[in-house]
Amino acid sequence: MKLLWQTIKPYKALVAATLAALLLDVAGTLYVPTMLAGMINQGVTSGSTDFIATQGLRMLVACCCASGGALLGNYLCARLASYVGRDIRNAVYDASLAFSGSDFEEFGTGSMITRTLNDINVIQQTVMLATQAMLPVPIICVMGTLLAFKIDAQMGTMMLAVVTVVMVFAVIAVRRAAPIFEKMQGFIDRMNVVLRENIIGVRVIRAFGKERHEEGRMGRVFSDYADAAIKVNWIFAGVDCFSFCLMNIAEVLLMWLGGNRVGAHAMEIGNISAVVEYAMLIMFYIMMAQFVALMVPRAIVCLQRCAEVINKQPSIVDGDGSLPATGKGAAGCSEAAPSGSPAANASDVVAEFDHASFRFADADEDTLSDIDFSCRRGQTTAIIGSTGSGKSTIAKLLLRLHDATGGAVRFERADLRDLTQHDLRERIAYVPQKAWLFSGTVASNLRYGNEDATEPEMRHALAVAQSDFVWGLSEKLEAPVAQGGTNFSGGQRQRLAIARALMKHADLYIFDDSFSALDFKTDAALRRALKPETRDAAVLIIAQRINTILHADQIVVLKDGRIAGKGTHEELMESCEVYREIANSQLKGGE
């Protein structure tokens, strides 16, 4: 609930206006039965038309006030709820942007989708309905009961007893519904996960003929949710039946007791209608509040789930340091120093692993151990190794998606943990292992690397990335791109992702197995075109194919998270058994 109070706090004026409107609605609603009783007791018994007309006019004014208060209150409630939903959704989204890879995986994609959409919708609806239906209940119960006691003590006592019974029943219903709603949110998480897996993996499912198996898997997940929903609906149905039954019983009892009191000349006949109206209004508001109260446990669970995301402390925190304002990126400010010169040993080191190690929080052993190498400006460093050797983890450490658990990773001689993530990533261009394009156009995806890119710059980047196929599209740079780039082939997606990276004039270019979908001819042409483009920057290529890295200035060979060898192709062929095995398996005759 703390999250809700923090979110509502900036809207104190709106909350006060909403409460004032609801109070006007309640006051007008309760005033009508009081005037009706006076009309019957005085106007009807005395036959005074003037009195009846005057009371009728007052009742009309009271009705207008109540209706106006209700309309204004509903509008303000909806406005307040929309602000609350917007602010919580933004807070969840902002918090998720600060998460590292492991932080995000702690919640899971399916759960994050549910928390951002379904959970916040439930909170928003509950805030609106609770403000409309629950806040007026204490006021109308107290005022209605006091007015009934003012008319007759026995009638007031009976009303108090009925209200107490209904309130106790409402509390019991809410307590029973709370754990069921908590389970339902977990089932929604699971439904999202299964649905995403079935939609994304539909080709695999069909290829293996597993449609029936997946139907059964989805059926079980949906059945679990349905069972929980049915239990909640039974509670709703019980509350509904009990409330209507109690309303009618209360009406009969009040009329019976009122008749006896009128017969005993303890009260006037018009007062019976007033007390019955008070009772019906109280019961009606309580009944509405019961329905909303059954949503409150679910909303509380949703608030807790959103608070878990918002209050989650990111495992990666920005440091206070900063990088020099002037970089020597691909735009180029100076020529790279010759390899082996003092400058090459110091100022030209862009990124450096200083005996770095990394271990996942839930792992028993290091994923990377004692990694020690540097990426220099004007040189290409390549990393190769078997699947699972930790190649992509090195890229994630450089991007600071993870922090080293031992040793240090440096960028331009500054420890990454002392830098802000934004400053670091502004100096790095990254092409991921799985090329991902955003829905929009080819131009909008290229501008992701440089917002101010001109058409000539985009044409140049596409030419370097061997993406001339774009000019064969009917709309060229404005050609539509589907989510994930699914309307392009794997090789086309990779080339567009490379072009996007080239739009960013960076100090370090990371290509994480970014040539795997390219044929050998395109691969070779692309690498030749990249050489002059990245001459003033450091290049790190993570590859599976040895052809891609044959001419790298430095090749780092990984085996089981450790460096098995380091040097040029020729040096490694002589000194590194692991590299030689890879080369012999991929190159004809080991050449």
Coordinates of C-alpha atoms in Angstrom, one line a residue:
M1 CA 0.0 0.0 0.0
K2 CA 3.0 2.3 0.5
L3 CA 3.4 2.5 -3.3
L4 CA -0.2 3.6 -3.7
W5 CA 0.1 6.4 -1.1
Q6 CA 3.3 7.6 -2.7
T7 CA 1.6 7.7 -6.1
I8 CA -1.5 9.5 -4.9
K9 CA 0.4 12.0 -2.7
P10 CA 1.1 14.5 -5.6
Y11 CA -2.7 14.7 -6.3
K12 CA -3.9 15.9 -3.0
A13 CA -6.1 18.6 -4.5
L14 CA -7.7 16.1 -6.9
V15 CA -8.4 13.7 -4.0
A16 CA -9.9 16.5 -2.0
A17 CA -12.1 17.6 -4.9
T18 CA -13.2 14.0 -5.4
L19 CA -14.1 13.5 -1.8
A20 CA -16.1 16.8 -1.8
A21 CA -18.1 15.7 -4.9
L22 CA -18.8 12.3 -3.3
L23 CA -19.9 13.9 0.0
L24 CA -22.3 16.2 -2.0
D25 CA -23.7 13.1 -3.6
V26 CA -24.2 11.3 -0.3
A27 CA -25.7 14.4 1.4
G28 CA -28.2 14.9 -1.4
T29 CA -29.1 11.3 -1.5
L30 CA -29.8 11.1 2.3
Y31 CA -31.7 14.4 2.3
V32 CA -34.4 13.2 -0.1
P33 CA -35.9 10.5 2.3
T34 CA -35.9 13.0 5.1
M35 CA -37.9 15.5 3.1
L36 CA -40.2 12.7 1.8
A37 CA -41.0 11.7 5.4
G38 CA -41.9 15.4 6.2
M39 CA -44.0 15.6 3.0
I40 CA -46.1 12.5 4.1
N41 CA -46.3 13.5 7.8
Q42 CA -47.2 17.1 7.3
G43 CA -48.3 17.7 3.7
V44 CA -50.3 14.6 3.0
T45 CA -52.0 14.4 6.4
S46 CA -52.9 18.1 6.4
G47 CA -53.6 18.2 2.7
S48 CA -51.4 21.3 2.3
T49 CA -50.6 21.6 -1.5
D50 CA -48.2 24.5 -0.9
F51 CA -46.2 22.5 1.6
I52 CA -46.0 19.5 -0.8
A53 CA -44.9 21.7 -3.7
T54 CA -42.2 23.4 -1.5
Q55 CA -40.9 20.0 -0.3
G56 CA -41.0 18.7 -3.8
L57 CA -39.0 21.6 -5.1
R58 CA -36.4 21.0 -2.3
M59 CA -36.3 17.3 -3.2
L60 CA -35.6 18.3 -6.8
V61 CA -32.7 20.6 -5.8
A62 CA -31.4 17.8 -3.5
C63 CA -31.6 15.3 -6.4
C64 CA -29.8 17.7 -8.8
C65 CA -27.0 18.2 -6.2
A66 CA -26.7 14.4 -5.7
S67 CA -26.7 13.7 -9.5
G68 CA -24.2 16.5 -10.1
G69 CA -22.0 15.3 -7.3
A70 CA -22.2 11.7 -8.6
L71 CA -21.3 12.8 -12.2
L72 CA -18.4 15.0 -11.0
G73 CA -17.2 12.4 -8.6
N74 CA -17.2 9.7 -11.2
Y75 CA -15.2 12.0 -13.6
L76 CA -12.7 12.9 -10.9
C77 CA -12.4 9.3 -9.8
A78 CA -11.6 8.2 -13.4
R79 CA -9.1 11.0 -13.7
L80 CA -7.3 10.1 -10.4
A81 CA -7.2 6.4 -11.3
S82 CA -5.7 7.1 -14.7
Y83 CA -3.0 9.3 -13.2
V84 CA -2.2 6.5 -10.6
G85 CA -2.1 3.9 -13.4
R86 CA 0.1 6.0 -15.6
D87 CA 2.6 6.9 -12.8
I88 CA 2.9 3.3 -11.5
R89 CA 3.4 2.0 -15.1
N90 CA 6.1 4.6 -15.8
A91 CA 7.8 3.7 -12.5
V92 CA 7.8 0.0 -13.3
Y93 CA 9.1 0.7 -16.8
D94 CA 11.8 3.1 -15.6
A95 CA 12.9 0.6 -12.9
S96 CA 13.1 -2.2 -15.5
L97 CA 15.4 -0.1 -17.7
A98 CA 18.0 0.0 -14.9
F99 CA 18.0 -3.8 -14.5
S100 CA 21.0 -5.9 -15.5
G101 CA 20.4 -9.1 -17.5
S102 CA 20.3 -11.2 -14.3
D103 CA 17.9 -8.7 -12.6
F104 CA 15.5 -9.0 -15.5
E105 CA 15.7 -12.7 -15.6
E106 CA 14.8 -12.8 -11.9
F107 CA 11.3 -11.8 -12.8
G108 CA 11.1 -13.2 -16.3
T109 CA 9.6 -11.7 -19.5
G110 CA 6.1 -13.2 -19.0
S111 CA 5.8 -11.9 -15.5
M112 CA 7.1 -8.4 -16.5
I113 CA 4.5 -8.2 -19.2
T114 CA 1.8 -9.1 -16.7
R115 CA 3.0 -6.6 -14.1
T116 CA 3.2 -3.8 -16.6
L117 CA -0.2 -4.4 -18.2
N118 CA -2.6 -6.6 -16.3
D119 CA -1.5 -5.8 -12.8
I120 CA -1.6 -2.0 -13.3
N121 CA -5.0 -2.2 -15.1
V122 CA -6.3 -4.0 -12.0
I123 CA -4.9 -1.4 -9.7
Q124 CA -6.3 1.4 -11.8
Q125 CA -9.8 -0.1 -12.0
T126 CA -9.8 -0.8 -8.2
V127 CA -8.7 2.7 -7.4
M128 CA -11.6 4.1 -9.5
L129 CA -14.3 1.7 -8.2
A130 CA -13.1 1.8 -4.6
T131 CA -13.2 5.6 -4.6
Q132 CA -16.7 5.6 -6.0
A133 CA -18.2 2.7 -4.1
M134 CA -16.2 2.2 -0.9
L135 CA -15.3 5.7 0.4
P136 CA -19.0 6.8 0.6
V137 CA -19.9 3.7 2.7
P138 CA -18.6 4.9 6.1
I139 CA -20.3 8.3 5.6
I140 CA -23.6 6.9 4.5
C141 CA -23.6 4.2 7.2
V142 CA -22.9 6.7 10.0
M143 CA -25.2 9.4 8.8
G144 CA -28.1 7.0 7.8
T145 CA -27.9 5.2 11.2
L146 CA -27.8 8.5 13.1
L147 CA -30.9 9.7 11.2
A148 CA -32.7 6.5 11.9
F149 CA -31.9 6.8 15.6
K150 CA -33.1 10.3 15.5
I151 CA -36.5 9.1 14.2
D152 CA -36.7 6.1 16.5
A153 CA -34.2 4.3 18.7
Q154 CA -35.6 0.8 18.1
M155 CA -35.6 1.3 14.3
G156 CA -32.0 2.7 14.6
T157 CA -30.9 -0.4 16.6
M158 CA -32.4 -2.8 14.0
M159 CA -30.6 -0.9 11.2
L160 CA -27.3 -1.0 13.1
A161 CA -27.7 -4.8 13.6
V162 CA -28.4 -5.4 9.9
V163 CA -25.4 -3.2 8.9
T164 CA -23.1 -5.1 11.3
V165 CA -24.2 -8.5 9.9
V166 CA -23.5 -7.3 6.3
M167 CA -20.1 -5.8 7.2
V168 CA -19.0 -9.0 9.0
F169 CA -20.0 -11.1 5.9
A170 CA -18.2 -8.7 3.6
V171 CA -14.9 -9.1 5.7
I172 CA -15.2 -12.9 5.6
A173 CA -15.8 -12.9 1.8
V174 CA -12.7 -10.6 1.2
R175 CA -10.5 -12.8 3.5
R176 CA -11.5 -15.9 1.5
A177 CA -11.0 -14.2 -1.9
A178 CA -7.5 -12.7 -1.1
P179 CA -5.4 -15.9 -1.5
I180 CA -7.3 -17.0 -4.6
F181 CA -6.5 -13.7 -6.3
E182 CA -2.9 -14.1 -5.4
K183 CA -2.8 -17.5 -7.2
M184 CA -4.7 -16.0 -10.1
Q185 CA -1.9 -13.5 -10.8
G186 CA 0.6 -16.3 -10.8
F187 CA -1.5 -18.2 -13.2
I188 CA -1.7 -15.2 -15.5
D189 CA 2.2 -15.0 -15.5
R190 CA 2.3 -18.7 -16.5
M191 CA -0.3 -18.2 -19.2
N192 CA 1.8 -15.3 -20.7
V193 CA 4.9 -17.5 -20.7
V194 CA 3.2 -20.4 -22.4
L195 CA 1.4 -18.2 -25.0
R196 CA 4.7 -16.4 -25.8
E197 CA 6.5 -19.7 -26.2
N198 CA 3.8 -21.1 -28.5
I199 CA 3.6 -18.0 -30.7
I200 CA 7.4 -17.5 -31.0
G201 CA 8.1 -21.2 -31.4
V202 CA 5.2 -22.1 -33.6
R203 CA 7.5 -23.3 -36.5
V204 CA 9.4 -25.6 -34.1
I205 CA 6.1 -27.0 -32.7
R206 CA 4.8 -27.7 -36.2
A207 CA 8.1 -29.2 -37.4
F208 CA 8.1 -31.7 -34.5
G209 CA 4.4 -32.4 -34.8
K210 CA 3.8 -31.3 -31.1
E211 CA 0.6 -29.4 -31.7
R212 CA -1.4 -31.8 -29.5
H213 CA 1.2 -31.7 -26.7
E214 CA 1.2 -27.9 -26.7
E215 CA -2.6 -27.8 -26.7
G216 CA -2.6 -30.1 -23.6
R217 CA 0.1 -27.9 -22.0
M218 CA -1.9 -24.7 -22.6
G219 CA -5.1 -26.5 -21.5
R220 CA -3.6 -27.3 -18.2
V221 CA -2.4 -23.7 -17.6
F222 CA -5.8 -22.3 -18.6
S223 CA -7.6 -24.9 -16.5
D224 CA -5.7 -23.8 -13.4
Y225 CA -6.7 -20.2 -14.0
A226 CA -10.3 -21.2 -14.7
D227 CA -10.6 -23.2 -11.5
A228 CA -9.4 -20.2 -9.5
A229 CA -11.7 -17.8 -11.4
I230 CA -14.7 -20.1 -10.7
K231 CA -14.0 -20.1 -7.0
V232 CA -13.9 -16.3 -7.0
N233 CA -17.2 -16.2 -9.0
W234 CA -18.8 -18.5 -6.4
I235 CA -17.8 -16.0 -3.8
F236 CA -19.3 -13.2 -5.9
A237 CA -22.5 -15.2 -6.4
G238 CA -22.8 -15.9 -2.7
V239 CA -22.3 -12.2 -1.8
D240 CA -24.8 -11.2 -4.4
C241 CA -27.5 -13.6 -3.2
F242 CA -26.9 -12.9 0.5
S243 CA -27.0 -9.1 0.0
F244 CA -30.2 -9.1 -2.0
C245 CA -31.8 -11.6 0.5
L246 CA -30.7 -9.4 3.4
M247 CA -32.0 -6.3 1.8
N248 CA -35.5 -7.7 1.4
I249 CA -35.5 -9.2 4.9
A250 CA -34.3 -5.9 6.3
E251 CA -37.1 -4.1 4.5
V252 CA -39.8 -6.4 5.8
L253 CA -38.5 -6.2 9.4
L254 CA -38.3 -2.4 9.3
M255 CA -41.8 -2.1 7.9
W256 CA -43.1 -4.6 10.5
L257 CA -41.4 -2.9 13.4
G258 CA -42.3 0.5 12.0
G259 CA -46.0 -0.5 11.7
N260 CA -46.0 -1.6 15.4
R261 CA -44.3 1.7 16.4
V262 CA -46.8 3.8 14.4
G263 CA -49.7 1.7 16.0
A264 CA -48.2 2.5 19.4
H265 CA -48.0 6.2 18.4
A266 CA -44.3 6.1 19.0
M267 CA -43.5 7.5 15.5
E268 CA -45.3 8.9 12.5
I269 CA -46.2 6.9 9.4
G270 CA -44.0 8.9 7.1
N271 CA -41.0 8.1 9.1
I272 CA -41.3 4.4 8.1
S273 CA -40.6 5.3 4.5
A274 CA -37.6 7.4 5.6
V275 CA -36.1 4.6 7.7
V276 CA -36.7 2.0 4.9
E277 CA -35.0 4.4 2.4
Y278 CA -32.0 4.8 4.7
A279 CA -31.8 1.1 5.1
M280 CA -32.0 0.5 1.3
L281 CA -29.4 3.1 0.6
I282 CA -27.0 1.7 3.2
M283 CA -27.6 -1.8 1.9
F284 CA -27.1 -0.8 -1.7
Y285 CA -23.9 1.0 -1.0
I286 CA -22.6 -1.9 1.1
M287 CA -23.5 -4.3 -1.6
M288 CA -21.6 -2.3 -4.2
A289 CA -18.7 -2.0 -1.7
Q290 CA -18.7 -5.7 -1.3
F291 CA -18.2 -6.3 -5.0
V292 CA -15.3 -3.8 -5.0
A293 CA -13.9 -5.2 -1.8
L294 CA -13.5 -8.5 -3.5
M295 CA -11.2 -6.8 -6.0
V296 CA -9.1 -5.1 -3.3
P297 CA -7.1 -8.3 -2.3
R298 CA -6.2 -8.7 -6.0
A299 CA -5.2 -5.1 -6.3
I300 CA -3.1 -5.4 -3.2
V301 CA -1.3 -8.4 -4.7
C302 CA -0.8 -6.4 -7.9
L303 CA 0.6 -3.5 -5.9
Q304 CA 3.0 -5.8 -4.1
R305 CA 4.2 -7.2 -7.4
C306 CA 4.7 -3.8 -8.9
A307 CA 6.5 -2.6 -5.8
E308 CA 8.9 -5.6 -6.1
V309 CA 10.0 -4.3 -9.5
I310 CA 10.2 -0.7 -8.4
N311 CA 12.0 -1.4 -5.1
K312 CA 14.4 -3.9 -6.7
Q313 CA 17.9 -2.6 -6.3
P314 CA 19.8 -3.0 -9.6
S315 CA 22.9 -5.1 -9.3
I316 CA 24.7 -2.7 -11.5
V317 CA 24.9 0.9 -10.2
D318 CA 26.4 3.9 -12.0
G319 CA 29.7 5.2 -10.7
D320 CA 30.7 8.9 -10.3
G321 CA 33.4 8.9 -12.9
S322 CA 33.2 9.9 -16.5
L323 CA 35.1 9.4 -19.8
P324 CA 36.9 12.1 -21.6
A325 CA 34.6 14.3 -23.7
T326 CA 36.6 13.6 -26.9
G327 CA 36.8 10.1 -28.3
K328 CA 38.6 8.9 -31.3
G329 CA 35.7 7.0 -32.8
A330 CA 35.1 5.9 -36.3
A331 CA 34.6 9.5 -37.3
G332 CA 38.3 9.7 -36.6
C333 CA 40.4 12.3 -34.9
S334 CA 43.9 10.8 -35.2
E335 CA 45.8 8.0 -36.8
A336 CA 46.3 4.9 -34.7
A337 CA 49.8 4.6 -33.2
P338 CA 51.9 1.8 -34.7
S339 CA 51.7 -1.4 -32.9
G340 CA 54.5 -1.8 -30.4
S341 CA 55.1 1.9 -29.8
P342 CA 54.7 3.4 -26.3
A343 CA 51.5 5.1 -27.5
A344 CA 50.1 1.8 -28.6
N345 CA 50.9 0.3 -25.2
A346 CA 49.1 3.1 -23.3
S347 CA 46.8 5.7 -25.0
D348 CA 45.6 3.3 -27.8
V349 CA 44.1 0.8 -25.4
V350 CA 40.4 1.3 -25.6
A351 CA 39.1 -1.7 -23.6
E352 CA 41.1 -4.0 -21.3
F353 CA 40.4 -7.1 -19.3
D354 CA 42.7 -7.2 -16.3
H355 CA 42.6 -10.8 -14.9
A356 CA 38.7 -10.5 -14.9
S357 CA 36.4 -13.2 -13.7
F358 CA 32.7 -13.6 -13.7
R359 CA 30.2 -15.9 -12.0
F360 CA 26.4 -15.8 -12.1
A361 CA 24.7 -15.4 -8.8
D362 CA 23.2 -18.9 -8.8
A363 CA 26.2 -20.7 -10.3
D364 CA 28.7 -22.9 -8.4
E365 CA 31.7 -22.0 -10.6
D366 CA 33.0 -19.1 -12.7
T367 CA 31.7 -18.6 -16.2
L368 CA 34.9 -16.7 -17.0
S369 CA 38.2 -17.0 -15.2
D370 CA 41.4 -14.8 -15.3
I371 CA 40.6 -13.2 -18.6
D372 CA 43.5 -10.9 -19.6
F373 CA 43.7 -9.0 -22.9
S374 CA 43.2 -5.6 -24.4
C375 CA 41.5 -4.1 -27.5
R376 CA 43.6 -1.4 -29.1
R377 CA 42.6 1.5 -31.4
G378 CA 43.2 0.6 -35.1
Q379 CA 43.4 -3.1 -34.3
T380 CA 40.9 -6.0 -34.6
T381 CA 40.7 -8.4 -31.7
A382 CA 38.9 -11.7 -32.2
I383 CA 37.5 -14.2 -29.8
I384 CA 36.8 -17.8 -30.7
G385 CA 36.0 -20.9 -28.8
S386 CA 33.5 -23.7 -28.6
T387 CA 29.8 -23.2 -27.7
G388 CA 29.4 -22.3 -24.0
S389 CA 33.0 -21.1 -23.6
G390 CA 31.9 -17.6 -22.5
K391 CA 32.4 -15.6 -25.7
S392 CA 29.2 -13.6 -25.5
T393 CA 29.6 -13.0 -21.8
I394 CA 32.8 -11.0 -22.6
A395 CA 30.6 -8.7 -24.8
K396 CA 28.1 -8.3 -21.9
L397 CA 30.9 -7.4 -19.5
L398 CA 32.2 -4.7 -21.9
L399 CA 28.6 -3.3 -22.2
R400 CA 28.3 -3.6 -18.5
L401 CA 25.2 -5.8 -18.7
H402 CA 27.1 -7.7 -16.0
D403 CA 29.8 -6.6 -13.7
A404 CA 33.0 -8.6 -13.2
T405 CA 33.1 -10.5 -10.0
G406 CA 36.9 -10.6 -9.9
G407 CA 39.6 -8.5 -11.4
A408 CA 38.6 -5.5 -13.5
V409 CA 37.3 -4.5 -16.9
R410 CA 38.5 -1.1 -18.1
F411 CA 37.5 1.3 -20.8
E412 CA 40.1 3.9 -21.7
R413 CA 41.9 3.0 -18.4
A414 CA 38.8 3.7 -16.3
D415 CA 37.2 0.8 -14.4
L416 CA 33.7 0.2 -15.8
R417 CA 32.3 0.2 -12.3
D418 CA 33.4 3.8 -11.8
L419 CA 31.5 5.0 -15.0
T420 CA 27.9 5.7 -15.7
Q421 CA 26.3 3.2 -18.0
H422 CA 25.1 5.9 -20.4
D423 CA 28.6 7.4 -20.9
L424 CA 30.1 3.9 -21.5
R425 CA 27.5 2.8 -24.0
E426 CA 27.6 6.1 -25.9
R427 CA 31.2 5.1 -26.8
I428 CA 30.4 1.5 -27.9
A429 CA 28.6 0.3 -31.0
Y430 CA 27.2 -3.2 -30.6
V431 CA 25.8 -5.8 -33.1
P432 CA 24.1 -8.6 -31.0
Q433 CA 24.3 -12.3 -31.7
K434 CA 20.6 -12.3 -32.6
A435 CA 20.1 -9.4 -34.9
W436 CA 17.0 -7.5 -33.7
L437 CA 15.2 -4.8 -35.7
F438 CA 12.5 -2.6 -34.4
S439 CA 9.1 -2.1 -36.1
G440 CA 9.1 0.9 -38.3
T441 CA 11.2 1.6 -41.4
V442 CA 14.7 0.9 -42.5
A443 CA 15.6 4.6 -41.9
S444 CA 14.1 4.6 -38.4
N445 CA 16.2 1.6 -37.5
L446 CA 19.4 3.2 -38.9
R447 CA 18.6 6.4 -36.9
Y448 CA 18.6 4.2 -33.8
G449 CA 22.4 4.5 -34.0
N450 CA 22.4 8.2 -34.9
E451 CA 19.2 10.3 -34.5
D452 CA 20.6 13.1 -36.7
A453 CA 21.7 10.8 -39.5
T454 CA 21.3 12.2 -43.0
E455 CA 20.3 10.2 -46.1
P456 CA 23.9 10.2 -47.5
E457 CA 25.2 8.8 -44.2
M458 CA 22.6 6.1 -44.2
R459 CA 23.4 5.2 -47.8
H460 CA 27.1 5.0 -46.9
A461 CA 26.5 2.7 -43.9
L462 CA 24.3 0.4 -46.0
A463 CA 26.9 0.2 -48.7
V464 CA 29.6 -0.7 -46.2
A465 CA 27.3 -3.3 -44.6
Q466 CA 26.7 -4.9 -48.0
S467 CA 23.0 -4.0 -47.7
D468 CA 22.4 -3.0 -51.3
F469 CA 19.2 -5.1 -51.3
V470 CA 17.5 -2.1 -49.6
W471 CA 17.6 -0.2 -53.0
G472 CA 15.7 -3.1 -54.6
L473 CA 12.8 -2.5 -52.2
S474 CA 9.9 -0.5 -53.5
E475 CA 10.1 2.1 -50.7
K476 CA 13.9 1.9 -50.2
L477 CA 14.8 3.6 -46.9
E478 CA 11.1 4.0 -46.0
A479 CA 10.5 0.3 -46.5
P480 CA 8.5 -1.2 -43.6
V481 CA 10.3 -3.3 -41.0
A482 CA 8.2 -5.8 -38.9
Q483 CA 8.8 -6.4 -35.2
G484 CA 12.1 -8.2 -34.9
G485 CA 12.7 -7.7 -38.7
T486 CA 10.8 -10.9 -39.5
N487 CA 10.1 -9.7 -43.0
F488 CA 13.8 -9.9 -43.8
S489 CA 16.0 -13.0 -44.0
G490 CA 18.6 -13.7 -41.3
G491 CA 21.5 -12.4 -43.4
Q492 CA 19.6 -9.2 -44.3
R493 CA 18.8 -8.6 -40.6
Q494 CA 22.4 -9.0 -39.7
R495 CA 23.6 -6.6 -42.4
L496 CA 21.0 -4.0 -41.3
A497 CA 22.1 -4.4 -37.7
I498 CA 25.7 -3.9 -38.8
A499 CA 24.7 -0.8 -40.7
R500 CA 22.9 0.5 -37.7
A501 CA 26.0 0.1 -35.6
L502 CA 28.1 1.9 -38.2
M503 CA 25.8 4.9 -37.9
K504 CA 27.3 5.4 -34.5
H505 CA 30.8 6.8 -34.5
A506 CA 32.1 4.8 -31.6
D507 CA 35.5 4.0 -30.0
L508 CA 34.8 0.3 -29.8
Y509 CA 32.8 -1.9 -32.2
I510 CA 31.6 -5.2 -30.9
F511 CA 30.4 -7.8 -33.4
D512 CA 29.0 -10.7 -31.5
D513 CA 28.9 -13.6 -34.0
S514 CA 27.4 -11.0 -36.4
F515 CA 28.5 -12.7 -39.6
S516 CA 27.1 -16.2 -39.0
A517 CA 24.2 -15.8 -41.4
L518 CA 26.3 -14.4 -44.2
D519 CA 27.8 -16.4 -47.1
F520 CA 31.6 -16.5 -47.4
K521 CA 31.7 -14.0 -50.3
T522 CA 29.5 -11.4 -48.5
D523 CA 31.4 -12.0 -45.3
A524 CA 34.8 -11.3 -46.9
A525 CA 33.4 -8.2 -48.8
L526 CA 31.9 -6.8 -45.6
R527 CA 35.2 -7.3 -43.6
R528 CA 37.1 -5.5 -46.3
A529 CA 34.7 -2.6 -46.3
L530 CA 34.8 -2.4 -42.5
K531 CA 38.5 -2.0 -42.3
P532 CA 38.8 1.7 -43.4
E533 CA 35.6 2.6 -41.5
T534 CA 36.9 1.4 -38.2
R535 CA 40.6 2.4 -38.6
D536 CA 40.4 4.9 -35.7
A537 CA 38.5 2.6 -33.4
A538 CA 39.0 -0.8 -31.7
V539 CA 37.1 -3.7 -33.1
L540 CA 36.1 -6.8 -31.2
I541 CA 34.8 -9.8 -33.2
I542 CA 33.2 -12.8 -31.5
A543 CA 33.0 -15.6 -34.0
Q544 CA 32.4 -19.3 -34.6
R545 CA 33.8 -19.3 -38.1
I546 CA 37.6 -19.1 -38.3
N547 CA 37.5 -17.6 -41.8
T548 CA 36.0 -14.4 -40.2
I549 CA 39.0 -13.9 -37.9
L550 CA 42.0 -15.2 -39.9
H551 CA 43.4 -11.7 -40.4
A552 CA 42.7 -10.3 -37.0
D553 CA 45.6 -8.5 -35.2
Q554 CA 44.9 -10.6 -32.1
I555 CA 42.9 -13.8 -31.6
V556 CA 41.9 -14.8 -28.1
V557 CA 41.0 -18.5 -27.8
L558 CA 38.6 -19.5 -25.0
K559 CA 38.1 -22.9 -23.5
D560 CA 35.7 -23.5 -20.6
G561 CA 35.8 -19.8 -19.7
R562 CA 39.6 -19.5 -19.7
I563 CA 42.1 -18.2 -22.2
A564 CA 43.7 -21.2 -24.0
G565 CA 45.8 -19.1 -26.3
K566 CA 46.4 -15.6 -27.6
G567 CA 48.1 -14.3 -30.7
T568 CA 47.8 -14.1 -34.5
H569 CA 46.5 -17.0 -36.6
E570 CA 50.0 -18.1 -37.5
E571 CA 51.2 -18.0 -33.9
L572 CA 48.2 -19.9 -32.6
M573 CA 48.5 -22.6 -35.3
E574 CA 51.9 -23.4 -33.8
S575 CA 51.3 -22.9 -30.1
C576 CA 47.6 -23.5 -29.3
E577 CA 46.2 -27.0 -29.6
V578 CA 42.6 -25.8 -29.1
Y579 CA 42.9 -23.3 -32.0
R580 CA 44.6 -25.8 -34.2
E581 CA 41.7 -28.3 -33.7
I582 CA 39.2 -25.6 -34.6
A583 CA 41.2 -24.6 -37.7
N584 CA 41.7 -28.2 -38.9
S585 CA 37.9 -28.8 -38.5
Q586 CA 37.0 -25.7 -40.6
L587 CA 39.8 -25.1 -43.0
K588 CA 40.7 -27.5 -45.8
G589 CA 44.0 -29.1 -44.9
G590 CA 44.3 -26.8 -41.9
E591 CA 45.3 -23.9 -44.2

